[in-house]
Coordinates of N, CA and C in Angstrom, one line a residue:
M887 N 80.5 119.5 135.8 CA 79.1 120.3 135.2 C 78.9 121.2 135.4
I888 N 78.2 122.9 135.0 CA 77.7 123.9 134.9 C 76.1 123.5 134.9
I889 N 75.0 123.5 136.1 CA 73.7 123.7 135.3 C 73.2 125.3 135.8
L890 N 72.5 125.5 135.2 CA 71.7 127.0 135.6 C 70.4 126.6 135.1
W891 N 69.4 127.3 136.0 CA 68.3 127.3 135.8 C 67.9 128.5 136.1
T892 N 67.1 129.4 134.7 CA 65.9 129.7 134.5 C 64.9 129.7 134.6
Y893 N 64.3 131.7 135.3 CA 63.4 130.9 136.2 C 62.4 133.0 135.7
S894 N 61.2 133.4 135.6 CA 60.4 133.9 135.0 C 61.4 134.8 135.8
A895 N 59.9 136.8 136.2 CA 60.9 137.9 137.9 C 59.7 137.6 138.1
T896 N 58.4 136.8 137.6 CA 57.2 136.1 138.9 C 57.9 134.2 139.3
G897 N 58.3 134.2 139.4 CA 59.2 132.6 139.5 C 58.8 131.3 139.3
A898 N 57.9 131.3 137.8 CA 57.8 131.1 136.5 C 59.2 130.2 135.7
R899 N 59.9 128.6 136.3 CA 60.8 127.9 135.8 C 60.8 128.8 134.1
I900 N 61.6 129.0 133.3 CA 62.2 128.9 131.5 C 62.1 127.7 131.4
G901 N 63.8 127.5 131.7 CA 64.7 126.1 131.6 C 65.7 125.8 132.0
W902 N 67.2 124.9 131.4 CA 67.7 125.5 132.2 C 69.1 125.3 131.2
I903 N 70.1 125.3 131.6 CA 71.5 125.2 130.8 C 72.3 124.2 131.4
Q904 N 73.2 123.8 130.8 CA 73.8 122.8 131.1 C 75.2 122.4 130.4
V905 N 76.7 122.9 130.4 CA 78.0 121.9 130.7 C 78.4 121.5 130.8
K906 N 79.1 120.1 130.5 CA 79.0 119.1 130.3 C 81.0 118.9 130.3
F907 N 81.8 119.1 131.1 CA 83.3 119.4 131.2 C 84.1 117.6 130.7
S908 N 83.7 117.4 129.3 CA 84.3 115.4 128.6 C 85.4 116.3 127.8
S909 N 86.6 115.1 127.3 CA 86.9 115.7 126.2 C 86.7 115.7 124.8
T910 N 85.4 116.4 124.7 CA 84.5 117.6 124.2 C 83.9 118.7 125.0
A911 N 83.6 119.7 125.4 CA 83.4 120.7 126.1 C 81.9 120.0 125.7
Q912 N 80.2 120.0 126.6 CA 78.7 120.4 125.4 C 78.6 120.6 126.7
F913 N 77.4 121.3 125.5 CA 75.8 121.9 126.2 C 74.2 121.5 125.9
V914 N 73.4 121.7 126.8 CA 71.9 121.7 126.6 C 71.7 123.1 126.9
I915 N 70.7 123.4 125.9 CA 69.6 125.1 126.6 C 68.0 123.7 127.1
G916 N 67.3 123.5 127.9 CA 66.3 122.3 127.8 C 65.4 123.6 127.2
G917 N 64.8 122.8 126.6 CA 63.4 123.3 125.7 C 63.5 124.1 124.4
C918 N 64.7 123.4 124.0 CA 65.9 123.9 122.9 C 66.6 123.3 122.2
T919 N 67.8 122.2 122.7 CA 68.4 121.3 122.7 C 67.2 119.3 122.2
K920 N 66.6 119.8 121.5 CA 66.1 118.7 122.3 C 66.5 117.2 122.1
F921 N 67.5 117.1 121.9 CA 67.9 115.8 121.4 C 69.3 115.7 122.8
G922 N 69.1 116.3 123.7 CA 70.1 116.3 124.3 C 71.6 117.1 124.0
W923 N 72.8 116.3 125.2 CA 74.0 117.0 124.7 C 74.2 117.1 123.4
T924 N 74.4 118.5 123.0 CA 75.4 119.0 121.4 C 77.0 119.4 121.6
D925 N 77.9 118.7 121.1 CA 78.5 120.2 121.3 C 79.3 121.1 120.9
F926 N 79.9 121.5 122.2 CA 80.4 123.3 121.3 C 80.7 123.9 120.3
P927 N 80.2 124.2 119.0 CA 80.6 124.4 118.0 C 82.0 124.9 118.1
E928 N 82.7 125.9 118.3 CA 84.3 126.0 119.7 C 84.5 125.3 121.2
Q929 N 85.5 124.9 121.1 CA 86.1 123.7 122.7 C 86.2 125.4 123.6
P930 N 86.0 125.4 124.8 CA 86.6 126.5 125.5 C 88.3 126.1 125.5
P931 N 88.8 127.3 126.1 CA 90.7 127.4 125.8 C 90.8 126.2 127.3
T932 N 92.4 126.4 127.2 CA 92.6 125.4 127.6 C 93.1 125.6 129.7
E933 N 93.0 126.7 129.5 CA 93.3 127.6 131.0 C 93.0 126.3 131.9
N934 N 93.9 126.7 133.8 CA 92.3 126.0 134.6 C 91.7 126.5 134.3
D935 N 92.2 128.5 135.2 CA 91.0 129.0 135.2 C 90.2 129.6 134.3
K936 N 88.8 129.4 134.2 CA 87.5 129.6 133.1 C 87.0 130.8 133.9
T937 N 86.0 131.3 133.2 CA 85.8 132.3 133.9 C 84.5 132.3 132.1
W938 N 83.0 131.7 132.8 CA 82.1 131.5 131.6 C 80.9 132.5 131.6
T939 N 80.5 133.0 130.1 CA 79.8 134.3 130.0 C 79.2 134.3 129.3
I940 N 77.9 133.5 130.2 CA 76.6 133.6 129.8 C 75.1 135.1 129.5
T941 N 75.1 134.6 127.4 CA 74.7 136.3 127.5 C 73.2 135.4 126.9
K942 N 71.8 136.5 127.0 CA 70.6 136.3 126.7 C 70.3 137.1 126.1
T943 N 69.4 136.6 124.7 CA 68.6 138.0 124.6 C 67.6 138.3 124.2
G944 N 66.7 138.5 123.3 CA 65.7 138.5 122.8 C 65.8 136.6 122.1
E945 N 67.0 137.6 120.8 CA 66.1 135.8 120.3 C 67.0 134.9 120.4
S946 N 68.4 135.6 120.3 CA 69.8 133.9 121.5 C 70.0 133.6 122.4
L947 N 71.1 132.2 122.3 CA 72.1 132.9 124.0 C 73.2 132.4 124.4
A948 N 74.5 133.4 124.3 CA 75.3 132.8 123.8 C 76.7 132.4 125.2
I949 N 77.5 131.6 124.9 CA 78.1 131.1 126.0 C 79.5 130.8 125.1
S950 N 80.8 131.7 126.4 CA 81.8 132.5 125.6 C 82.8 131.7 127.3
C951 N 84.0 131.2 126.8 CA 84.8 131.0 128.3 C 86.1 131.8 128.0
N952 N 85.7 133.0 128.2 CA 87.2 133.8 129.2 C 87.5 133.9 127.6
G953 N 86.5 135.2 128.1 CA 86.3 136.0 126.0 C 85.9 135.3 124.9
K954 N 86.0 134.1 124.7 CA 85.5 133.4 123.5 C 84.8 132.5 122.7
L955 N 84.0 133.0 122.2 CA 82.3 133.0 122.0 C 82.9 131.5 121.6
L956 N 81.6 129.9 121.9 CA 82.0 129.1 121.6 C 80.9 128.9 121.7
V957 N 79.6 129.2 121.4 CA 78.5 129.1 120.8 C 77.0 130.4 121.0
D958 N 76.7 130.9 120.1 CA 75.4 131.9 119.9 C 74.3 130.8 119.3
Y959 N 73.5 130.7 120.4 CA 72.5 129.5 120.1 C 71.3 130.1 119.9
V960 N 70.3 130.4 118.3 CA 70.0 130.5 118.2 C 68.1 130.5 118.2
F961 N 67.6 130.8 118.8 CA 66.0 130.0 119.4 C 64.9 130.2 118.5
S962 N 65.3 130.3 117.0 CA 64.5 130.2 116.3 C 64.6 128.9 114.8
S963 N 66.3 128.4 115.5 CA 67.2 127.3 115.0 C 66.6 126.3 115.7
S964 N 66.1 126.9 116.3 CA 66.2 124.8 117.0 C 64.7 124.0 116.7
S965 N 64.9 123.0 116.6 CA 63.6 121.9 116.5 C 62.5 121.7 117.1
D966 N 62.9 122.5 118.7 CA 62.1 122.2 119.0 C 60.6 123.0 119.1
G967 N 59.4 123.3 118.8 CA 58.5 124.5 118.5 C 58.4 124.8 119.9
S968 N 59.2 124.3 121.6 CA 58.2 125.7 122.3 C 59.8 126.2 122.6
C969 N 60.8 126.2 121.6 CA 62.1 127.2 122.4 C 62.2 128.5 121.9
V970 N 61.3 129.0 121.3 CA 60.9 130.4 121.0 C 60.0 130.9 122.2
S971 N 59.0 130.2 122.2 CA 57.9 130.9 123.5 C 58.6 130.5 124.9
K972 N 59.4 129.6 124.7 CA 60.4 129.7 126.0 C 61.3 131.0 126.9
W973 N 61.9 130.3 125.5 CA 62.9 132.1 125.6 C 63.6 132.7 125.3
G974 N 62.0 132.6 124.8 CA 62.5 134.7 123.3 C 62.1 135.9 124.1
G975 N 62.5 136.4 123.7 CA 62.1 137.6 124.6 C 63.1 138.0 126.1
N976 N 62.5 138.9 127.1 CA 63.7 139.4 128.0 C 63.1 138.9 129.0
V977 N 62.5 137.3 128.5 CA 61.6 137.0 130.0 C 62.4 136.6 131.4
V978 N 64.2 136.0 131.5 CA 64.4 135.9 132.7 C 65.0 137.1 133.6
G979 N 64.4 136.5 135.2 CA 64.1 137.6 136.4 C 65.2 137.4 137.4
K980 N 65.6 135.3 137.3 CA 66.1 135.3 138.4 C 67.4 133.7 138.1
I981 N 68.1 133.5 138.8 CA 68.2 131.9 137.9 C 69.2 131.6 139.3
Y982 N 69.1 130.5 139.1 CA 69.2 129.5 140.4 C 70.0 129.0 140.0
F983 N 71.7 128.6 141.1 CA 72.8 127.3 140.2 C 72.2 125.8 140.3
Y984 N 72.0 124.9 140.4 CA 71.7 124.0 141.4 C 72.2 122.7 141.7
S985 N 72.0 122.1 142.9 CA 72.9 121.3 144.0 C 73.9 121.5 143.4
V986 N 74.0 120.6 142.3 CA 75.7 119.3 141.5 C 76.0 120.3 141.0
D987 N 75.8 121.7 140.5 CA 76.7 121.9 139.6 C 78.2 122.3 140.4
D988 N 79.4 121.6 139.9 CA 80.3 121.7 140.3 C 81.7 122.8 139.9
A989 N 81.2 122.9 139.2 CA 81.7 123.9 138.9 C 81.7 125.8 138.7
S990 N 81.1 126.5 139.2 CA 80.6 127.7 139.6 C 81.1 127.5 140.8
D991 N 82.1 129.0 141.1 CA 82.1 129.4 142.2 C 81.6 130.4 142.9
Y992 N 81.2 131.5 141.9 CA 80.6 131.9 142.3 C 80.0 133.4 141.0
Y993 N 79.2 134.1 141.4 CA 78.5 134.4 140.8 C 77.7 136.1 140.3
R994 N 78.6 137.0 139.0 CA 78.4 137.8 139.6 C 77.4 138.1 138.0
A995 N 76.1 139.1 138.8 CA 75.6 140.6 137.4 C 76.4 140.9 136.0
G996 N 75.9 141.2 135.0 CA 76.0 141.8 134.1 C 75.8 142.8 134.0
N997 N 76.2 143.8 132.5 CA 75.0 144.7 132.1 C 73.9 144.5 130.9
K998 N 72.7 144.8 131.6 CA 71.7 144.0 130.4 C 71.7 144.0 129.5
V999 N 71.7 143.6 128.6 CA 71.3 143.2 126.9 C 70.3 144.6 125.7

């Protein structure tokens, strides 16, 4: 499972992203996917070694695996009224991998979008 917490530049917690690996890979975006685990619209590739890419813009959060886009979650489509205020804009300044994350070997920052 991947568990990633996000924080503002001042250290205020924004929310979290979780990816669960089961027969169908699922995700949660804390403060947006109100009803818990959601199946990815596209499933990850079957290779054993996987490189996950999480990209946030002011309007959405995209999760890809080995270059395949699995979901591009648009914040304004959430049924949770706090999603846009939490995740919208360029608010993530820091990330933290939670201690029970057993799927992440390392992190590499990408270019700002």
